[in-house]
Amino acid sequence: MKTKRRNFLKLTGIAGLSIFSRGAVKGYASESENPDKSDIRQLGKNYKKTHKQKFNMSGYAAPKIDTVRIGIIGLGQRGPAHMSNMSRIEGVEIKALCDLRPQKAEEAKKRLVNTRHDPDIYAGSKDVWKKLCQRDDIDLVIVTTPWYMHTAMSVYAMNHGKHVASEVPAAGTIEECWQLVETAERTRKHLMMMENYCYMPFQLLTLNMARKGFFGEVVHGDCAYNTSKMKNNFNKNKYWDMWWLKQYASRKGNIYPTHGLGPVAQIMDINRGDKFEFLVSVESKDFMMASKAEELAATDDFFKPFVGKDYRGNMSITTIKTAKGRTIMLQHDATSPSPHNLIHGIYGTQGAALFDPPAPRISVGNHKWTSPEEFESIKEKYTPSLFKKMGRLAKNSGHGGSDLLIDWHLIDCLRNGLPLDQDVYDAAAWSSIVPLSEWSVKNNSNSIEIPDFTAGAWKKNKRNMDIELTKGGKKRDF
């Protein structure tokens, strides 16, 4: 394990992480290099025996920050979206922007012209992001780089006294998950994974319905992120260094689990009264990506390095069992030409709800869904205060308004000294599905235990995500 830690610490740069070099694969997929062996299971056993919780970050309220000073690392896709939202929120000062590519940093800063923000730029070298983290006038670092870089940057930022908001997933290996947990506990700095789908309207509605007992005892959840990314992944100009295509060419299992899983995990009070116990994962053969790479390479040499790779299958299906006996079915398909499908199904002893394909539906039995009139009545009764207060303002921010809601509530919690909606244990547990599902797929879909990153504290941890705004959120922040 010490050797793995040393290898991980070498992963501090942004450039040169090609899947076609052996060292790069070790950097973000070390636990799955020998999938026929039990290394990842042994690693889990080792942590289970030796890890002692240094400080419980569940429910932790850091000291209030009147003005949250922000630095953003990564300005390709998600970074500019967070920057735009943060620039509109009261009590925020954007101090620094960072990207390996100077033009991306400059383009982002231009979008802040005529605002109160005038951030410094860090760009042009692989380790320049460290300088941003080392500043003593930044409170929160937002990490929006390719996800296999998230842990290294998050750990470094926490070690330099910063709270961290990481894009999803927060980690790509089990060891990285534990590094996030151990660093947050030691430094007492927040690590929140920015799972925005937890803030989508129907997801918030069903969370409140579950908390108010509408479903009775929640028994099962269906969840998915199924949407074709073929055009994006084979676009030479969409993602830096073709990093998403390289992930599909080098990994198995669910490599993007948290959009579907996060909302269901919160409804089931995972890490707060229940926990993930184990999973099994299976995936189809790849019927599309390898042939697409061959087709493109026939006329464009750029794609020749992507020919002959063992691409992840079209459909990944993972089943999770919880300590309380609940089940979760999780899907990920980013290749098939089906419509955008974010399956969100909640099934309890007294009711059920389902979204995607639309329209959203609710049932209280009798083999039917409620009428549109009944649905609207239920919606009015159970829509939480968070969405009632901010939904109209947030609706144009992207992803059903969830992009602005997550940014606004993060800042509101930091300014009021409140626990965050998602803590480091959520980040670790939800992200752990990436390496664990890969192990299961490569081992004939055998089951594998999901670590308890709370070290037993899940039995007494209280709910987070104050969707009724019982604290904070007292004033309009726009």
Coordinates of C-alpha atoms in Angstrom, one line a residue:
M1 CA 0.0 0.0 0.0
K2 CA 2.9 2.4 0.7
T3 CA 4.1 1.8 -2.9
K4 CA 0.6 2.7 -4.2
R5 CA 0.6 5.9 -2.1
R6 CA 4.0 7.0 -3.5
N7 CA 2.7 6.3 -7.1
F8 CA -0.4 8.4 -6.3
L9 CA 1.6 11.3 -5.0
K10 CA 3.4 11.5 -8.3
L11 CA 0.1 12.3 -10.0
T12 CA 0.2 16.1 -9.5
G13 CA 0.3 17.4 -13.0
I14 CA -2.4 18.0 -15.6
A15 CA -0.5 17.1 -18.8
G16 CA 0.9 13.9 -20.0
L17 CA -1.8 11.5 -18.7
S18 CA -2.3 9.4 -21.7
I19 CA -3.9 6.0 -21.3
F20 CA -1.3 4.7 -23.7
S21 CA 1.6 5.1 -21.3
R22 CA 1.9 2.6 -18.4
G23 CA 2.6 5.2 -15.8
A24 CA -0.5 7.1 -16.6
V25 CA -2.7 4.1 -16.2
K26 CA -1.2 3.5 -12.8
G27 CA -2.0 7.1 -11.9
Y28 CA -5.8 6.7 -12.0
A29 CA -6.6 3.0 -12.3
S30 CA -4.0 1.2 -10.3
E31 CA -6.4 -1.0 -8.5
S32 CA -7.8 -2.5 -11.6
E33 CA -4.5 -3.3 -13.5
N34 CA -4.8 -6.9 -12.3
P35 CA -8.5 -7.5 -12.2
D36 CA -8.1 -11.3 -11.8
K37 CA -6.5 -10.8 -8.4
S38 CA -8.1 -9.6 -5.1
D39 CA -6.0 -6.5 -4.5
I40 CA -8.9 -4.2 -4.3
R41 CA -10.7 -6.5 -1.9
Q42 CA -7.6 -6.8 0.3
L43 CA -7.2 -3.1 0.3
G44 CA -10.7 -2.8 1.6
K45 CA -10.0 -5.3 4.3
N46 CA -6.9 -3.5 5.3
Y47 CA -8.7 -0.1 5.7
K48 CA -11.5 -1.8 7.6
K49 CA -9.0 -3.1 10.1
T50 CA -6.8 -0.1 10.4
H51 CA -8.9 3.0 9.8
K52 CA -10.0 4.9 12.8
Q53 CA -12.2 8.0 12.3
K54 CA -10.1 11.0 13.4
F55 CA -13.1 13.4 13.3
N56 CA -16.6 12.9 12.2
M57 CA -17.2 15.3 9.2
S58 CA -20.9 14.3 9.0
G59 CA -22.8 17.3 10.4
Y60 CA -19.6 19.3 10.8
A61 CA -20.2 23.1 10.7
A62 CA -17.0 25.0 9.9
P63 CA -16.6 28.6 11.2
K64 CA -18.7 31.1 9.3
I65 CA -17.2 32.9 6.3
D66 CA -18.7 36.3 5.7
T67 CA -17.3 36.5 2.1
V68 CA -16.4 33.2 0.5
R69 CA -13.2 33.8 -1.6
I70 CA -13.1 31.3 -4.5
G71 CA -10.5 29.8 -6.8
I72 CA -11.6 27.6 -9.7
I73 CA -9.3 24.9 -11.3
G74 CA -10.4 23.8 -14.7
L75 CA -12.2 26.0 -17.2
G76 CA -13.3 23.6 -19.9
Q77 CA -16.9 22.5 -19.4
R78 CA -18.1 22.7 -15.8
G79 CA -15.8 25.4 -14.5
P80 CA -17.3 28.3 -16.5
A81 CA -20.8 27.3 -15.4
H82 CA -19.8 27.4 -11.7
M83 CA -18.0 30.6 -12.3
S84 CA -21.0 32.2 -13.9
N85 CA -23.3 31.1 -11.0
M86 CA -20.9 32.2 -8.3
S87 CA -20.5 35.6 -9.9
R88 CA -24.2 36.3 -9.2
I89 CA -24.2 35.2 -5.6
E90 CA -23.9 37.7 -2.8
G91 CA -21.0 37.1 -0.4
V92 CA -18.7 35.6 -3.0
E93 CA -15.4 36.9 -4.4
I94 CA -13.8 35.1 -7.3
K95 CA -10.1 35.5 -6.6
A96 CA -8.4 33.2 -9.1
L97 CA -9.0 31.1 -12.3
C98 CA -6.8 28.3 -13.4
D99 CA -6.4 26.1 -16.5
L100 CA -3.5 24.5 -18.3
R101 CA -4.6 26.3 -21.4
P102 CA -4.1 30.1 -21.2
Q103 CA -6.8 30.9 -23.7
K104 CA -9.5 29.0 -21.6
A105 CA -8.5 31.1 -18.5
E106 CA -8.6 34.3 -20.5
E107 CA -12.0 33.5 -22.1
A108 CA -13.5 32.7 -18.7
K109 CA -12.2 36.0 -17.2
K110 CA -13.7 38.0 -20.1
R111 CA -17.1 36.7 -19.0
L112 CA -16.6 38.5 -15.7
V113 CA -16.2 41.9 -17.3
N114 CA -18.6 44.4 -15.8
T115 CA -19.0 42.3 -12.6
R116 CA -17.4 43.0 -9.2
H117 CA -15.0 40.1 -9.8
D118 CA -11.4 40.6 -11.1
P119 CA -9.6 37.2 -10.6
D120 CA -6.0 36.5 -11.1
I121 CA -5.1 33.9 -13.8
Y122 CA -2.9 30.8 -13.4
A123 CA -2.2 29.0 -16.6
G124 CA 0.4 27.5 -19.0
S125 CA 2.1 24.8 -16.9
K126 CA 1.1 21.5 -15.5
D127 CA 1.6 22.3 -11.8
V128 CA 0.4 25.9 -11.8
W129 CA -2.9 24.9 -10.0
K130 CA -0.8 24.4 -6.9
K131 CA 0.0 28.1 -6.7
L132 CA -3.7 28.8 -6.6
C133 CA -4.1 26.4 -3.7
Q134 CA -1.2 27.9 -1.8
R135 CA -2.7 31.4 -1.7
D136 CA -3.8 32.5 1.8
D137 CA -6.7 34.6 0.5
I138 CA -8.8 31.8 -0.9
D139 CA -11.4 29.9 1.2
L140 CA -12.9 27.5 -1.3
V141 CA -11.3 25.7 -4.3
I142 CA -13.7 24.4 -6.9
V143 CA -12.1 21.5 -8.9
T144 CA -13.6 20.9 -12.3
T145 CA -10.8 19.1 -14.2
P146 CA -11.1 15.6 -15.7
W147 CA -12.3 13.4 -12.9
Y148 CA -9.2 11.3 -12.6
M149 CA -7.4 14.5 -11.4
H150 CA -9.9 15.4 -8.8
T151 CA -8.5 13.6 -5.8
A152 CA -4.9 14.9 -6.1
M153 CA -6.1 18.5 -6.4
S154 CA -8.7 18.2 -3.6
V155 CA -6.2 16.6 -1.2
Y156 CA -3.6 19.3 -2.0
A157 CA -6.1 22.1 -1.5
M158 CA -7.4 20.7 1.8
N159 CA -3.8 20.3 3.0
H160 CA -3.4 24.0 2.3
G161 CA -6.3 25.0 4.4
K162 CA -9.0 25.2 1.8
H163 CA -12.5 23.8 1.6
V164 CA -13.1 22.0 -1.6
A165 CA -16.0 21.6 -4.0
S166 CA -15.2 18.8 -6.5
E167 CA -17.0 17.9 -9.6
V168 CA -18.2 14.3 -10.1
P169 CA -17.0 11.7 -9.4
A170 CA -14.6 12.9 -6.7
A171 CA -12.3 9.8 -7.0
G172 CA -11.5 7.0 -9.3
T173 CA -9.9 4.4 -7.0
I174 CA -10.7 3.1 -3.6
E175 CA -7.4 4.4 -2.2
E176 CA -8.3 7.8 -3.5
C177 CA -11.7 7.6 -1.7
W178 CA -9.9 6.9 1.5
Q179 CA -7.4 9.7 0.9
L180 CA -10.2 12.2 0.6
V181 CA -11.8 10.9 3.9
E182 CA -8.6 10.9 5.8
T183 CA -7.5 14.3 4.6
A184 CA -10.9 15.9 5.4
E185 CA -11.0 14.4 8.9
R186 CA -7.4 15.5 9.6
T187 CA -7.7 19.0 8.3
R188 CA -11.4 19.5 9.2
K189 CA -11.9 21.0 5.8
H190 CA -15.1 20.3 3.8
L191 CA -14.9 18.1 0.7
M192 CA -18.3 18.4 -1.1
M193 CA -18.8 16.6 -4.3
M194 CA -21.0 18.8 -6.5
E195 CA -23.7 16.3 -7.4
N196 CA -26.1 18.7 -9.0
Y197 CA -28.7 16.1 -9.9
C198 CA -29.7 16.0 -6.2
Y199 CA -31.1 19.4 -6.7
M200 CA -33.3 18.7 -9.7
P201 CA -37.0 19.5 -9.1
F202 CA -38.4 15.9 -9.0
Q203 CA -35.4 14.6 -7.1
L204 CA -35.9 17.3 -4.4
L205 CA -39.6 16.6 -4.4
T206 CA -39.2 12.9 -3.8
L207 CA -36.6 13.5 -1.1
N208 CA -39.0 15.6 0.8
M209 CA -41.8 13.1 0.2
A210 CA -39.6 10.3 1.6
R211 CA -38.7 12.3 4.6
K212 CA -42.3 13.1 5.3
G213 CA -43.3 9.4 5.1
F214 CA -45.2 9.5 1.8
F215 CA -43.6 6.3 0.5
G216 CA -43.8 4.5 3.8
E217 CA -40.6 2.4 4.1
V218 CA -38.5 2.9 1.0
V219 CA -37.6 -0.5 -0.4
H220 CA -35.9 0.0 -3.7
G221 CA -34.5 2.7 -6.0
D222 CA -33.9 2.7 -9.7
C223 CA -31.5 5.3 -11.1
A224 CA -29.5 5.9 -14.2
Y225 CA -27.5 8.3 -16.4
N226 CA -28.2 7.1 -19.9
T227 CA -27.6 9.6 -22.7
S228 CA -25.6 9.2 -25.9
K229 CA -22.1 10.9 -25.7
M230 CA -20.8 9.3 -28.9
K231 CA -20.7 12.6 -30.7
N232 CA -19.0 14.4 -27.8
N233 CA -16.5 11.6 -27.1
F234 CA -15.2 11.4 -30.7
N235 CA -15.1 15.1 -31.1
K236 CA -11.5 16.3 -31.3
N237 CA -12.4 19.7 -29.9
K238 CA -14.9 18.8 -27.1
Y239 CA -12.8 17.4 -24.2
W240 CA -9.2 18.3 -23.4
D241 CA -6.8 15.5 -24.6
M242 CA -9.7 13.3 -25.6
W243 CA -9.8 12.4 -21.9
W244 CA -13.3 11.0 -21.8
L245 CA -12.7 8.7 -24.8
K246 CA -9.6 7.5 -23.1
Q247 CA -11.6 6.5 -20.0
Y248 CA -13.9 4.4 -22.1
A249 CA -11.0 2.8 -23.8
S250 CA -9.3 1.8 -20.5
R251 CA -11.9 1.0 -17.9
K252 CA -14.9 -1.2 -17.3
G253 CA -17.9 -0.8 -15.0
N254 CA -19.9 2.4 -14.2
I255 CA -17.5 5.3 -14.8
Y256 CA -20.1 8.0 -14.1
P257 CA -22.4 6.7 -11.4
T258 CA -23.2 9.7 -9.2
H259 CA -25.9 11.5 -11.2
G260 CA -28.3 8.7 -10.7
L261 CA -27.1 7.3 -7.4
G262 CA -26.7 10.5 -5.4
P263 CA -30.5 11.4 -5.2
V264 CA -31.4 7.8 -4.3
A265 CA -28.7 7.6 -1.7
Q266 CA -30.0 10.7 0.0
I267 CA -33.5 9.4 0.0
M268 CA -32.3 6.2 1.6
D269 CA -30.3 8.1 4.2
I270 CA -27.0 6.4 3.2
N271 CA -24.3 7.2 5.7
R272 CA -27.1 8.5 8.0
G273 CA -29.0 5.4 9.3
D274 CA -28.2 3.1 6.4
K275 CA -25.1 2.3 4.3
F276 CA -24.1 0.6 1.1
E277 CA -23.3 -3.1 1.9
F278 CA -22.1 -4.7 -1.4
L279 CA -22.6 -4.6 -5.2
V280 CA -22.6 -6.7 -8.3
S281 CA -22.1 -5.3 -11.7
V282 CA -22.5 -6.5 -15.2
E283 CA -22.1 -4.8 -18.6
S284 CA -22.8 -5.6 -22.2
K285 CA -20.3 -5.9 -24.9
D286 CA -19.2 -2.8 -26.7
F287 CA -21.2 -2.7 -29.9
M288 CA -20.3 0.8 -31.0
M289 CA -17.2 2.5 -29.8
A290 CA -14.5 0.2 -31.3
S291 CA -16.2 0.2 -34.6
K292 CA -16.5 4.0 -34.5
A293 CA -12.8 4.4 -33.8
E294 CA -12.0 2.2 -36.8
E295 CA -14.4 4.1 -39.0
L296 CA -12.8 7.4 -38.1
A297 CA -9.2 6.2 -38.3
A298 CA -9.8 5.0 -41.8
T299 CA -9.7 8.6 -43.0
D300 CA -8.1 10.4 -40.1
D301 CA -4.8 9.3 -38.5
F302 CA -5.7 11.2 -35.3
F303 CA -7.9 8.3 -34.3
K304 CA -5.5 5.5 -35.0
P305 CA -4.3 5.3 -31.4
F306 CA -7.9 4.5 -30.4
V307 CA -8.2 1.5 -32.7
G308 CA -8.0 -2.0 -31.1
K309 CA -8.9 -0.8 -27.6
D310 CA -11.1 -2.9 -25.3
Y311 CA -13.8 -0.3 -24.9
R312 CA -16.3 -0.4 -22.0
G313 CA -19.6 -2.0 -23.0
N314 CA -22.6 0.0 -24.1
M315 CA -24.7 -0.7 -20.9
S316 CA -23.4 -0.9 -17.4
I317 CA -25.9 -2.3 -14.7
T318 CA -25.0 -2.3 -11.0
T319 CA -27.1 -3.7 -8.2
I320 CA -26.4 -2.5 -4.7
K321 CA -27.7 -3.9 -1.4
T322 CA -27.8 -1.8 1.7
A323 CA -27.3 -2.7 5.4
K324 CA -31.1 -2.3 6.0
G325 CA -31.9 -4.6 3.1
R326 CA -32.9 -2.1 0.5
T327 CA -31.8 -2.5 -3.1
I328 CA -30.7 -0.1 -5.8
M329 CA -30.4 -0.6 -9.6
L330 CA -28.0 1.7 -11.2
Q331 CA -27.4 2.1 -15.0
H332 CA -25.0 3.9 -17.2
D333 CA -25.2 4.0 -21.0
A334 CA -23.4 6.8 -22.9
T335 CA -23.4 5.2 -26.4
S336 CA -26.8 4.0 -27.5
P337 CA -28.9 6.4 -29.5
S338 CA -31.7 6.6 -27.0
P339 CA -33.2 9.8 -25.6
H340 CA -31.7 11.4 -22.5
N341 CA -32.9 9.1 -19.7
L342 CA -32.2 9.8 -16.0
I343 CA -34.3 7.1 -14.5
H344 CA -35.3 8.1 -10.9
G345 CA -37.6 5.6 -9.4
I346 CA -38.5 5.3 -5.7
Y347 CA -40.5 2.4 -4.5
G348 CA -41.9 2.1 -0.9
T349 CA -44.4 0.2 1.1
Q350 CA -47.1 2.8 0.6
G351 CA -46.2 4.7 -2.6
A352 CA -43.9 5.0 -5.6
A353 CA -42.5 7.7 -7.9
L354 CA -40.9 7.6 -11.3
F355 CA -39.2 10.0 -13.7
D356 CA -37.9 9.4 -17.1
P357 CA -39.2 8.8 -19.5
P358 CA -41.4 11.9 -18.8
A359 CA -43.7 12.9 -17.5
P360 CA -43.0 12.5 -13.7
R361 CA -45.4 10.1 -12.1
I362 CA -46.5 9.3 -8.5
S363 CA -48.5 6.3 -7.4
V364 CA -50.3 5.3 -4.1
G365 CA -51.3 1.9 -5.4
N366 CA -54.3 0.4 -7.2
H367 CA -52.1 -0.4 -10.2
K368 CA -52.2 3.2 -11.6
W369 CA -50.5 6.5 -11.4
T370 CA -52.2 9.5 -9.9
S371 CA -54.1 11.9 -12.2
P372 CA -52.5 15.1 -13.3
E373 CA -54.6 17.0 -10.8
E374 CA -53.6 14.7 -7.9
F375 CA -49.9 15.0 -9.0
E376 CA -50.1 18.8 -8.8
S377 CA -51.7 18.6 -5.4
I378 CA -48.9 16.3 -4.1
K379 CA -46.3 18.5 -5.7
E380 CA -47.6 21.6 -4.1
K381 CA -47.7 19.9 -0.7
Y382 CA -44.2 18.4 -0.8
T383 CA -42.0 20.8 -2.8
P384 CA -39.4 21.8 -0.3
S385 CA -38.6 25.4 0.7
L386 CA -35.2 25.3 -1.1
F387 CA -36.9 24.9 -4.4
K388 CA -39.8 27.2 -3.5
K389 CA -37.4 30.0 -2.6
M390 CA -34.9 29.5 -5.4
G391 CA -36.5 27.5 -8.1
R392 CA -37.8 30.4 -10.2
L393 CA -34.4 32.2 -10.1
A394 CA -32.5 29.0 -10.8
K395 CA -34.5 27.5 -13.6
N396 CA -32.4 28.9 -16.4
S397 CA -29.0 28.0 -14.9
G398 CA -28.8 24.5 -16.4
H399 CA -29.9 20.9 -15.5
G400 CA -33.4 21.9 -14.4
G401 CA -32.1 24.7 -12.2
S402 CA -29.9 22.4 -10.2
D403 CA -26.6 24.1 -11.2
L404 CA -27.5 27.3 -9.5
L405 CA -29.2 25.7 -6.5
I406 CA -26.2 23.6 -5.6
D407 CA -23.8 26.6 -5.9
W408 CA -26.1 28.9 -4.0
H409 CA -26.8 26.5 -1.1
L410 CA -23.1 25.7 -0.8
I411 CA -22.3 29.3 -0.3
D412 CA -25.2 29.9 2.0
C413 CA -24.0 27.0 4.3
L414 CA -20.4 28.3 4.3
R415 CA -21.5 31.9 5.1
N416 CA -23.8 30.7 7.9
G417 CA -21.5 28.1 9.4
L418 CA -23.8 25.2 8.6
P419 CA -23.1 21.6 7.6
L420 CA -22.9 21.1 3.8
D421 CA -25.5 19.1 1.8
Q422 CA -23.0 16.4 0.9
D423 CA -20.0 15.5 2.9
V424 CA -16.8 13.7 2.2
Y425 CA -18.4 10.3 3.2
D426 CA -21.0 10.8 0.4
A427 CA -18.2 11.7 -2.0
A428 CA -16.3 8.6 -1.1
A429 CA -19.2 6.2 -1.1
W430 CA -20.8 7.4 -4.3
S431 CA -17.5 7.6 -6.1
S432 CA -16.4 4.1 -4.9
I433 CA -18.9 2.6 -7.4
V434 CA -16.4 3.5 -10.2
P435 CA -13.6 1.1 -9.1
L436 CA -15.8 -1.5 -7.4
S437 CA -18.1 -1.9 -10.4
E438 CA -15.1 -2.3 -12.6
W439 CA -13.7 -5.0 -10.3
S440 CA -17.0 -6.9 -10.4
V441 CA -17.3 -6.7 -14.2
K442 CA -13.8 -8.1 -14.6
N443 CA -14.4 -10.8 -12.1
N444 CA -17.4 -12.5 -13.6
S445 CA -19.8 -10.1 -11.9
N446 CA -18.9 -11.4 -8.4
S447 CA -20.1 -9.3 -5.5
I448 CA -17.7 -7.0 -3.7
E449 CA -18.1 -5.2 -0.3
I450 CA -18.5 -1.4 -0.4
P451 CA -16.4 0.2 2.3
D452 CA -17.9 2.0 5.3
F453 CA -16.1 5.3 5.0
T454 CA -17.9 6.5 8.2
A455 CA -16.2 3.8 10.3
G456 CA -19.5 2.9 11.9
A457 CA -20.7 6.5 12.4
W458 CA -23.5 5.9 9.9
K459 CA -25.5 4.3 12.7
K460 CA -25.8 7.7 14.5
N461 CA -25.2 10.4 11.9
K462 CA -28.1 12.8 11.4
R463 CA -29.5 13.8 8.1
N464 CA -27.9 16.6 6.2
M465 CA -29.2 18.6 3.2
D466 CA -31.5 21.1 4.9
I467 CA -34.0 21.3 2.0
E468 CA -36.5 23.2 4.2
L469 CA -34.0 25.9 5.0
T470 CA -34.6 25.7 8.7
K471 CA -31.3 27.5 9.1
G472 CA -29.6 29.9 6.7
G473 CA -31.2 31.0 3.5
K474 CA -32.9 33.9 5.3
K475 CA -32.2 36.5 2.7
R476 CA -32.2 36.8 -1.0
D477 CA -28.6 36.5 -2.2
F478 CA -28.9 37.9 -5.8

